[in-house]
Amino acid sequence: MRTQVAIIGAGPAGMLLAHLLRRADVDAVVLETRSQEYVASRIRAGILEQSSVDLLTSAGLGDRLRAEGFPHRGIYLQWPGERHHLDFVDLIGRSVWVYGQTEVQKDLVNANTASVVYEVSDVQVHNVDSSAPYVTYLDAEGRPGRIDASAIAGCDGSFGPSRAVVPASVATTWERTYPYSWLGILADVAPSTDELIYAWHPHGFALHSMRSPSVSRLYLQVPNGTSAGDWSDQRIWDELATRLGHGQDGWKLTPGPVTDKSVLPMRSFVQTPMRYGRLFLAGDAAHIVPPTGAKGLNLAIADVALLAPALTALLRNNDPALADRYGDDASRRVWRCTHFSWWMTTMLHIGDDPFDAQLQLSQLRWVTGSEAGAAGLAENYAGLPIGF
Ligand code: FAD
Ligand code: DHB
């Protein structure tokens, strides 16, 4: 089979890239190891920056988002005895939307613009340092397949093979692991809050998020190595109530049936360059952020917003300028989001050093008490413009 761009991975980065390329009359084929149902039902991120919403809207993917998503003006930051609202719209004139990654994925599948081969295995990338790269794989029945392309997009997430194709002599990686994880639940209960609550608490961080007026998403900081089975639903709700301040100033956390429970490790990782020959990396294939601050999905969308026009100019007009700049342009935002996610994570999670705890509280008081501090958080959380 021959196409212009072979895309590895049908997550949000790969599917959005295929969609944007199709709209620019560039052919692409997407290879995905999992089934369509599995990819569409993975519960992950839930917050879209304004620039992600604008990009999806301009790409014709905004109808359901605007009808069923929820614009939010800001967040609450709290610690025992205090809760403060940061109004991003007042502070910086931009904000965020609550719209699940599962919904973004459904919109991309329903657009029917991507040609996807699901349930492949043994995907291998060849000859990316030539102008005739290709990908080999086995299809769902185990039959060998080959896609010849002019460019290959590695959108295969944190465990895919693409990033390892960049030779070790060329690649640089940076990594930070954190000494805690998140236990996340999805629950069939109306959110107990109008805006997300990020809570510092001596027992550990807690986050109250949501997906809709009848579905809540909540997280607890737990030690690494925790298994979701160690936590009964009752224990989770009791701990959430403590950390989120049930009873504080009359606020109540309403529990409900838990429909999903999982543990997420926390890691920062960046690999550069994001382009090697005819291979272009985008999304989690090139960088991973801890979830605090909700940057992972938005960063994948921002990469693709740069990569689609770069590949279009390269393959339709033989103009390499944007493709040559892709890695540097994308990395600027990657490092900004890597810093912000690290900063939010280290400000809100409890370690074993009481000195750190005092610094965290001092930082929280400054961020909530100073307009300059609040605006800095707001500017990063609501997201910088694409191309920053
Ligand atoms: P992915 O969504 O990982 O997609 C990569 C795709 O490539 C997958 O479909 C995978 O099956 C496929 N693939 C892998 N290997 C191969 C191969 N060899 N061949 C073909 N296909 C392959 N971010 C937030 O901002 N907030 C959150 O709350 C949040 N929660 C998360 C929870 C979990 C459990 C995880 C794993 C991530 C979470 N993230 C969150 C991060 C966010 O979901 C990711 O940043 C986002 O999915 C990145 O999109 P992507 O397309 O780059 O990668
Ligand atoms: C969600 C996840 C986050 O990491 C975050 O900072 C905010 C919201 C969520 O899944 O809803």
Short mmCIF file of C-alpha atoms and ligand atoms in Angstrom, two decimals:
data_model
loop_
_atom_site.label_atom_id
_atom_site.label_comp_id
_atom_site.label_asym_id
_atom_site.label_seq_id
_atom_site.Cartn_x
_atom_site.Cartn_y
_atom_site.Cartn_z
CA MET A 1 0.00 0.00 0.00
CA ARG A 2 1.22 3.55 -0.71
CA THR A 3 0.16 6.73 1.07
CA GLN A 4 1.68 10.14 1.74
CA VAL A 5 1.84 9.90 5.55
CA ALA A 6 1.91 6.65 7.55
CA ILE A 7 0.66 7.43 11.06
CA ILE A 8 1.41 5.05 13.92
CA GLY A 9 -1.22 5.22 16.69
CA ALA A 10 -4.95 6.12 16.58
CA GLY A 11 -5.06 8.11 19.85
CA PRO A 12 -5.99 11.80 19.72
CA ALA A 13 -2.64 12.82 18.14
CA GLY A 14 -2.78 10.27 15.30
CA MET A 15 -6.50 10.64 14.57
CA LEU A 16 -6.43 14.45 14.63
CA LEU A 17 -3.37 14.48 12.37
CA ALA A 18 -5.13 12.17 9.87
CA HIS A 19 -8.21 14.43 9.99
CA LEU A 20 -6.27 17.68 9.41
CA LEU A 21 -4.23 16.11 6.60
CA ARG A 22 -7.38 14.85 4.85
CA ARG A 23 -8.84 18.38 4.99
CA ALA A 24 -5.64 19.58 3.29
CA ASP A 25 -5.86 16.85 0.61
CA VAL A 26 -2.93 14.86 1.98
CA ASP A 27 -3.48 11.08 2.18
CA ALA A 28 -2.71 9.19 5.36
CA VAL A 29 -3.14 5.69 6.76
CA VAL A 30 -3.23 5.08 10.52
CA LEU A 31 -2.01 1.84 12.13
CA GLU A 32 -3.32 0.97 15.62
CA THR A 33 -2.57 -2.05 17.82
CA ARG A 34 -5.85 -1.90 19.76
CA SER A 35 -9.47 -2.25 18.62
CA GLN A 36 -11.60 0.79 17.74
CA GLU A 37 -13.84 0.12 20.77
CA TYR A 38 -10.89 -0.09 23.16
CA VAL A 39 -9.36 3.19 21.93
CA ALA A 40 -12.72 4.98 22.11
CA SER A 41 -13.52 3.90 25.66
CA ARG A 42 -10.17 4.55 27.44
CA ILE A 43 -10.91 7.00 30.26
CA ARG A 44 -8.23 9.63 30.38
CA ALA A 45 -8.08 13.42 30.22
CA GLY A 46 -11.05 15.75 30.63
CA ILE A 47 -9.97 19.38 30.23
CA LEU A 48 -9.50 21.22 26.95
CA GLU A 49 -7.67 24.53 26.72
CA GLN A 50 -9.33 27.32 24.74
CA SER A 51 -6.79 26.91 21.91
CA SER A 52 -7.60 23.16 21.69
CA VAL A 53 -11.32 23.99 21.48
CA ASP A 54 -10.64 26.63 18.81
CA LEU A 55 -8.51 24.22 16.78
CA LEU A 56 -11.09 21.39 16.97
CA THR A 57 -13.83 23.87 16.02
CA SER A 58 -11.92 25.23 13.03
CA ALA A 59 -11.31 21.62 11.93
CA GLY A 60 -15.08 20.97 11.85
CA LEU A 61 -15.03 18.93 15.09
CA GLY A 62 -16.67 21.48 17.39
CA ASP A 63 -20.43 20.83 17.09
CA ARG A 64 -20.88 18.24 19.84
CA LEU A 65 -18.12 19.82 21.91
CA ARG A 66 -19.94 23.16 21.94
CA ALA A 67 -23.35 21.52 22.53
CA GLU A 68 -22.31 19.01 25.20
CA GLY A 69 -19.02 20.35 26.62
CA PHE A 70 -18.92 22.79 29.53
CA PRO A 71 -16.98 26.06 29.51
CA HIS A 72 -15.46 26.74 32.95
CA ARG A 73 -14.27 30.13 34.13
CA GLY A 74 -11.58 28.81 36.49
CA ILE A 75 -10.70 26.47 39.36
CA TYR A 76 -10.66 26.35 43.15
CA LEU A 77 -7.36 25.94 44.99
CA GLN A 78 -7.67 24.91 48.63
CA TRP A 79 -5.92 23.72 51.76
CA PRO A 80 -7.45 22.93 55.17
CA GLY A 81 -9.67 25.81 56.25
CA GLU A 82 -9.36 27.82 53.00
CA ARG A 83 -10.80 27.60 49.49
CA HIS A 84 -10.04 30.23 46.83
CA HIS A 85 -11.57 30.67 43.38
CA LEU A 86 -9.26 31.70 40.52
CA ASP A 87 -11.35 33.26 37.74
CA PHE A 88 -9.25 32.77 34.60
CA VAL A 89 -11.60 34.87 32.45
CA ASP A 90 -11.21 37.88 34.74
CA LEU A 91 -7.47 37.28 35.11
CA ILE A 92 -6.40 36.65 31.53
CA GLY A 93 -9.52 36.62 29.31
CA ARG A 94 -9.30 32.92 28.39
CA SER A 95 -10.43 29.70 30.02
CA VAL A 96 -10.99 25.93 29.64
CA TRP A 97 -13.73 23.44 28.73
CA VAL A 98 -14.71 20.17 30.41
CA TYR A 99 -15.01 17.61 27.58
CA GLY A 100 -13.66 14.08 27.98
CA GLN A 101 -10.91 12.59 25.85
CA THR A 102 -13.35 9.75 25.13
CA GLU A 103 -15.67 12.31 23.49
CA VAL A 104 -12.84 13.88 21.43
CA GLN A 105 -11.93 10.39 20.28
CA LYS A 106 -15.56 9.61 19.33
CA ASP A 107 -15.80 12.87 17.34
CA LEU A 108 -12.62 11.96 15.45
CA VAL A 109 -13.92 8.46 14.63
CA ASN A 110 -17.37 9.80 13.64
CA ALA A 111 -15.78 12.37 11.29
CA ASN A 112 -14.80 9.31 9.26
CA THR A 113 -11.86 11.13 7.73
CA ALA A 114 -9.11 8.74 8.81
CA SER A 115 -8.33 5.44 7.17
CA VAL A 116 -7.39 3.25 10.15
CA VAL A 117 -6.13 -0.33 10.28
CA TYR A 118 -6.97 -1.55 13.81
CA GLU A 119 -5.54 -4.51 15.76
CA VAL A 120 -2.16 -4.63 14.00
CA SER A 121 0.98 -6.03 15.64
CA ASP A 122 4.75 -6.06 15.14
CA VAL A 123 4.82 -2.51 13.73
CA GLN A 124 8.30 -1.61 12.49
CA VAL A 125 9.56 1.62 10.98
CA HIS A 126 12.18 1.50 8.20
CA ASN A 127 14.43 3.88 6.22
CA VAL A 128 13.39 7.14 7.91
CA ASP A 129 16.75 8.66 6.98
CA SER A 130 15.85 8.32 3.27
CA SER A 131 13.10 9.94 1.20
CA ALA A 132 11.37 6.52 0.90
CA PRO A 133 10.49 5.40 4.43
CA TYR A 134 8.05 2.55 5.05
CA VAL A 135 6.30 0.72 7.85
CA THR A 136 5.74 -3.03 8.14
CA TYR A 137 3.17 -4.75 10.36
CA LEU A 138 0.99 -7.81 10.80
CA ASP A 139 -2.75 -7.31 10.39
CA ALA A 140 -5.45 -8.70 12.73
CA GLU A 141 -5.26 -12.08 10.96
CA GLY A 142 -1.45 -12.16 11.22
CA ARG A 143 -0.88 -11.38 7.52
CA PRO A 144 2.15 -9.15 6.76
CA GLY A 145 1.46 -5.62 5.51
CA ARG A 146 3.65 -2.75 4.28
CA ILE A 147 2.92 0.95 3.88
CA ASP A 148 5.26 3.04 1.74
CA ALA A 149 5.05 6.74 2.54
CA SER A 150 6.77 10.08 2.11
CA ALA A 151 6.69 10.74 5.85
CA ILE A 152 5.97 8.79 9.03
CA ALA A 153 4.25 10.26 12.07
CA GLY A 154 5.00 8.53 15.37
CA CYS A 155 1.82 9.16 17.40
CA ASP A 156 2.05 5.89 19.34
CA GLY A 157 1.98 7.22 22.89
CA SER A 158 4.31 6.56 25.78
CA PHE A 159 4.89 2.84 25.04
CA GLY A 160 5.04 2.85 21.22
CA PRO A 161 8.10 1.96 19.12
CA SER A 162 8.56 5.26 17.21
CA ARG A 163 10.69 7.23 19.62
CA ALA A 164 13.28 4.44 19.78
CA VAL A 165 13.79 4.78 16.00
CA VAL A 166 15.74 8.00 16.62
CA PRO A 167 19.33 6.76 17.14
CA ALA A 168 20.72 7.08 20.66
CA SER A 169 23.58 9.16 19.22
CA VAL A 170 21.02 11.76 18.07
CA ALA A 171 18.33 11.63 20.79
CA THR A 172 18.45 13.39 24.16
CA THR A 173 15.98 12.42 26.88
CA TRP A 174 15.06 14.01 30.20
CA GLU A 175 13.05 12.21 32.84
CA ARG A 176 11.60 12.72 36.31
CA THR A 177 9.59 10.14 38.22
CA TYR A 178 7.50 11.16 41.21
CA PRO A 179 7.20 9.23 44.49
CA TYR A 180 3.39 9.04 44.27
CA SER A 181 0.56 8.04 41.92
CA TRP A 182 -3.10 8.95 41.43
CA LEU A 183 -6.05 6.74 42.20
CA GLY A 184 -8.80 7.94 39.83
CA ILE A 185 -12.52 7.16 39.95
CA LEU A 186 -15.44 7.89 37.67
CA ALA A 187 -18.77 8.04 39.52
CA ASP A 188 -22.42 8.29 38.50
CA VAL A 189 -23.17 11.25 40.73
CA ALA A 190 -23.66 14.96 40.11
CA PRO A 191 -20.46 16.94 40.80
CA SER A 192 -20.48 18.49 44.27
CA THR A 193 -18.82 21.61 42.88
CA ASP A 194 -19.33 24.11 40.05
CA GLU A 195 -15.59 24.30 39.24
CA LEU A 196 -12.72 21.81 39.64
CA ILE A 197 -11.21 21.71 43.15
CA TYR A 198 -7.44 21.16 43.54
CA ALA A 199 -6.85 20.36 47.23
CA TRP A 200 -3.62 20.33 49.24
CA HIS A 201 -4.07 18.23 52.38
CA PRO A 202 -1.63 16.66 54.90
CA HIS A 203 -2.98 13.20 53.87
CA GLY A 204 -2.15 13.94 50.22
CA PHE A 205 -3.51 15.76 47.16
CA ALA A 206 -7.13 15.37 46.00
CA LEU A 207 -8.88 16.63 42.86
CA HIS A 208 -12.60 16.94 42.21
CA SER A 209 -13.24 17.06 38.47
CA MET A 210 -16.29 16.15 36.38
CA ARG A 211 -17.46 14.96 33.00
CA SER A 212 -21.12 16.08 32.92
CA PRO A 213 -23.93 17.25 35.23
CA SER A 214 -24.40 13.61 36.31
CA VAL A 215 -20.84 12.19 36.15
CA SER A 216 -17.97 13.09 38.50
CA ARG A 217 -14.26 12.33 38.12
CA LEU A 218 -12.13 12.39 41.27
CA TYR A 219 -8.51 11.64 42.13
CA LEU A 220 -6.48 10.89 45.29
CA GLN A 221 -2.71 10.98 45.73
CA VAL A 222 -1.63 7.43 46.72
CA PRO A 223 1.80 5.83 47.25
CA ASN A 224 3.52 4.25 44.24
CA GLY A 225 2.74 0.55 44.02
CA THR A 226 -0.88 1.04 45.19
CA SER A 227 -3.36 -1.34 43.58
CA ALA A 228 -6.89 -0.06 42.86
CA GLY A 229 -8.20 -3.19 44.60
CA ASP A 230 -6.64 -2.00 47.91
CA TRP A 231 -9.21 0.78 48.08
CA SER A 232 -12.90 -0.02 48.66
CA ASP A 233 -15.40 2.54 47.34
CA GLN A 234 -16.25 3.51 50.93
CA ARG A 235 -12.57 4.13 51.78
CA ILE A 236 -12.16 6.27 48.64
CA TRP A 237 -15.21 8.44 49.40
CA ASP A 238 -14.18 8.83 53.07
CA GLU A 239 -10.69 9.95 52.08
CA LEU A 240 -12.01 12.29 49.38
CA ALA A 241 -14.38 13.83 51.94
CA THR A 242 -11.49 14.44 54.34
CA ARG A 243 -9.08 15.86 51.79
CA LEU A 244 -11.67 17.94 49.89
CA GLY A 245 -13.02 19.48 53.12
CA HIS A 246 -16.49 17.97 53.55
CA GLY A 247 -18.18 20.11 56.21
CA GLN A 248 -15.86 23.10 55.69
CA ASP A 249 -18.06 26.22 55.48
CA GLY A 250 -21.10 24.00 54.89
CA TRP A 251 -19.68 22.36 51.72
CA LYS A 252 -20.67 18.73 51.18
CA LEU A 253 -19.19 15.97 49.02
CA THR A 254 -21.96 13.69 47.73
CA PRO A 255 -20.77 10.12 47.06
CA GLY A 256 -22.26 7.85 44.38
CA PRO A 257 -21.75 4.58 42.49
CA VAL A 258 -18.17 4.16 41.25
CA THR A 259 -18.10 2.98 37.61
CA ASP A 260 -14.33 2.96 37.01
CA LYS A 261 -11.28 2.86 39.27
CA SER A 262 -7.62 2.93 38.19
CA VAL A 263 -4.13 3.93 39.33
CA LEU A 264 -1.98 6.31 37.25
CA PRO A 265 1.78 6.61 37.71
CA MET A 266 3.24 10.13 37.45
CA ARG A 267 6.16 10.86 35.17
CA SER A 268 7.76 13.72 33.28
CA PHE A 269 9.63 12.73 30.12
CA VAL A 270 10.88 14.66 27.09
CA GLN A 271 12.78 13.38 24.06
CA THR A 272 14.29 15.64 21.41
CA PRO A 273 14.59 16.07 18.49
CA MET A 274 10.92 15.53 17.62
CA ARG A 275 11.91 15.10 13.97
CA TYR A 276 14.51 12.69 12.62
CA GLY A 277 14.75 12.44 8.83
CA ARG A 278 11.24 11.59 7.59
CA LEU A 279 10.00 10.57 11.08
CA PHE A 280 8.01 13.13 13.07
CA LEU A 281 7.04 12.45 16.71
CA ALA A 282 3.87 13.97 18.23
CA GLY A 283 2.04 13.72 21.55
CA ASP A 284 2.98 11.22 24.28
CA ALA A 285 5.40 9.53 21.86
CA ALA A 286 7.73 12.49 22.42
CA HIS A 287 6.79 13.74 25.89
CA ILE A 288 4.84 12.74 28.99
CA VAL A 289 3.65 15.07 31.75
CA PRO A 290 2.19 14.21 35.15
CA PRO A 291 -1.58 14.82 34.95
CA THR A 292 -1.80 17.75 37.46
CA GLY A 293 -2.83 20.72 35.34
CA ALA A 294 -4.34 18.60 32.53
CA LYS A 295 -1.73 19.24 29.84
CA GLY A 296 -1.18 15.80 28.18
CA LEU A 297 -4.06 15.84 25.72
CA ASN A 298 -3.72 19.57 25.01
CA LEU A 299 -0.04 19.16 24.23
CA ALA A 300 -0.80 16.32 21.80
CA ILE A 301 -3.34 18.58 20.04
CA ALA A 302 -0.86 21.50 19.94
CA ASP A 303 1.88 19.31 18.38
CA VAL A 304 -0.48 18.16 15.66
CA ALA A 305 -1.63 21.74 15.01
CA LEU A 306 1.98 22.47 14.00
CA LEU A 307 2.72 19.14 12.33
CA ALA A 308 -0.28 19.06 9.95
CA PRO A 309 0.60 22.33 8.13
CA ALA A 310 4.30 21.36 8.17
CA LEU A 311 3.61 18.02 6.44
CA THR A 312 1.13 19.66 4.06
CA ALA A 313 3.72 22.24 2.93
CA LEU A 314 6.40 19.56 2.61
CA LEU A 315 4.33 17.03 0.68
CA ARG A 316 2.07 19.26 -1.43
CA ASN A 317 4.36 22.22 -2.16
CA ASN A 318 7.77 20.64 -1.61
CA ASP A 319 8.41 23.41 0.93
CA PRO A 320 10.45 22.07 3.89
CA ALA A 321 10.56 25.27 5.98
CA LEU A 322 7.82 24.38 8.50
CA ALA A 323 8.90 20.73 8.70
CA ASP A 324 12.46 21.85 9.44
CA ARG A 325 11.18 24.06 12.27
CA TYR A 326 8.64 21.58 13.65
CA GLY A 327 10.84 20.10 16.39
CA ASP A 328 12.03 23.45 17.74
CA ASP A 329 8.59 25.08 17.50
CA ALA A 330 6.83 22.19 19.26
CA SER A 331 9.53 21.78 21.93
CA ARG A 332 9.08 25.35 23.19
CA ARG A 333 5.52 24.58 24.26
CA VAL A 334 6.49 21.11 25.47
CA TRP A 335 8.99 22.56 27.93
CA ARG A 336 6.56 25.26 29.09
CA CYS A 337 3.92 22.58 29.82
CA THR A 338 6.55 20.27 31.33
CA HIS A 339 7.48 23.04 33.74
CA PHE A 340 3.87 23.94 34.56
CA SER A 341 2.86 20.30 35.18
CA TRP A 342 5.92 19.76 37.40
CA TRP A 343 5.17 23.02 39.26
CA MET A 344 1.49 22.17 39.88
CA THR A 345 2.45 18.63 40.91
CA THR A 346 5.15 19.66 43.37
CA MET A 347 3.02 22.49 44.81
CA LEU A 348 0.11 20.19 45.63
CA HIS A 349 1.44 16.70 46.49
CA ILE A 350 2.61 15.76 49.95
CA GLY A 351 6.12 14.35 50.40
CA ASP A 352 7.93 13.39 53.59
CA ASP A 353 9.68 16.72 54.27
CA PRO A 354 7.84 19.22 56.55
CA PHE A 355 9.99 22.05 55.10
CA ASP A 356 8.56 21.33 51.65
CA ALA A 357 5.04 21.45 53.09
CA GLN A 358 5.62 24.98 54.44
CA LEU A 359 6.99 26.09 51.06
CA GLN A 360 3.91 24.61 49.34
CA LEU A 361 1.52 26.47 51.64
CA SER A 362 3.44 29.70 51.16
CA GLN A 363 3.27 29.22 47.38
CA LEU A 364 -0.48 28.49 47.53
CA ARG A 365 -1.09 31.64 49.62
CA TRP A 366 0.86 33.70 47.08
CA VAL A 367 -0.87 32.19 44.02
CA THR A 368 -4.32 32.79 45.53
CA GLY A 369 -3.54 36.11 47.20
CA SER A 370 -1.61 37.98 44.50
CA GLU A 371 -3.11 38.93 41.14
CA ALA A 372 0.29 38.40 39.49
CA GLY A 373 0.57 34.91 41.03
CA ALA A 374 -2.98 33.98 40.05
CA ALA A 375 -2.53 35.32 36.50
CA GLY A 376 0.62 33.20 36.04
CA LEU A 377 -1.26 30.04 36.96
CA ALA A 378 -4.26 31.06 34.85
CA GLU A 379 -2.16 31.83 31.76
CA ASN A 380 -0.51 28.40 31.86
CA TYR A 381 -3.63 26.44 32.85
CA ALA A 382 -5.88 28.00 30.20
CA GLY A 383 -3.03 27.46 27.74
CA LEU A 384 -0.78 29.63 25.68
CA PRO A 385 -1.63 30.26 22.01
CA ILE A 386 -0.69 27.52 19.51
CA GLY A 387 2.78 28.30 18.23
CA PHE A 388 3.89 29.87 21.55
P1 FAD B 1 -2.21 8.02 23.17
O1 FAD B 1 -3.55 8.52 23.52
O2 FAD B 1 -1.50 7.14 24.14
O3 FAD B 1 -2.37 7.22 21.79
C1 FAD B 1 -1.34 6.42 21.26
C2 FAD B 1 -1.96 5.30 20.48
O4 FAD B 1 -0.92 4.53 19.87
C3 FAD B 1 -2.74 4.34 21.35
O5 FAD B 1 -4.04 4.17 20.81
C4 FAD B 1 -1.93 3.06 21.33
O6 FAD B 1 -2.75 1.91 21.44
C5 FAD B 1 -1.25 3.16 19.98
N1 FAD B 1 -0.04 2.37 19.85
C6 FAD B 1 0.90 2.08 20.79
N2 FAD B 1 1.86 1.31 20.29
C7 FAD B 1 1.55 1.11 18.98
C8 FAD B 1 2.15 0.38 17.93
N3 FAD B 1 3.28 -0.31 18.13
N4 FAD B 1 1.56 0.38 16.72
C9 FAD B 1 0.41 1.06 16.51
N5 FAD B 1 -0.21 1.75 17.47
C10 FAD B 1 0.34 1.78 18.69
N6 FAD B 1 -3.87 13.77 30.48
C11 FAD B 1 -4.48 14.78 31.04
O7 FAD B 1 -4.25 15.91 30.60
N7 FAD B 1 -5.38 14.59 32.09
C12 FAD B 1 -5.66 13.34 32.55
O8 FAD B 1 -6.47 13.18 33.45
C13 FAD B 1 -5.03 12.25 31.99
N8 FAD B 1 -5.28 10.98 32.42
C14 FAD B 1 -4.60 9.96 31.85
C15 FAD B 1 -4.83 8.66 32.28
C16 FAD B 1 -4.11 7.58 31.74
C17 FAD B 1 -4.36 6.18 32.25
C18 FAD B 1 -3.15 7.85 30.72
C19 FAD B 1 -2.34 6.70 30.12
C20 FAD B 1 -2.96 9.14 30.27
C21 FAD B 1 -3.67 10.20 30.82
N9 FAD B 1 -3.48 11.50 30.38
C22 FAD B 1 -4.12 12.53 30.94
C23 FAD B 1 -2.61 11.82 29.28
C24 FAD B 1 -3.38 11.95 27.98
O9 FAD B 1 -4.41 11.00 27.94
C25 FAD B 1 -2.38 11.75 26.87
O10 FAD B 1 -1.43 12.82 26.96
C26 FAD B 1 -3.00 11.70 25.48
O11 FAD B 1 -3.76 10.52 25.33
C27 FAD B 1 -1.89 11.73 24.42
O12 FAD B 1 -2.40 11.41 23.16
P2 FAD B 1 -1.53 10.62 22.12
O13 FAD B 1 -2.39 10.43 20.93
O14 FAD B 1 -0.22 11.25 21.99
O15 FAD B 1 -1.22 9.19 22.81
C1 DHB B 2 -8.72 16.05 35.02
C2 DHB B 2 -7.45 15.57 35.06
C3 DHB B 2 -6.43 16.39 35.44
O1 DHB B 2 -5.18 15.94 35.47
C4 DHB B 2 -6.65 17.69 35.80
O2 DHB B 2 -5.61 18.47 36.20
C5 DHB B 2 -7.92 18.17 35.75
C6 DHB B 2 -8.96 17.35 35.35
C7 DHB B 2 -9.84 15.16 34.61
O3 DHB B 2 -9.59 14.00 34.31
O4 DHB B 2 -10.98 15.61 34.62
#
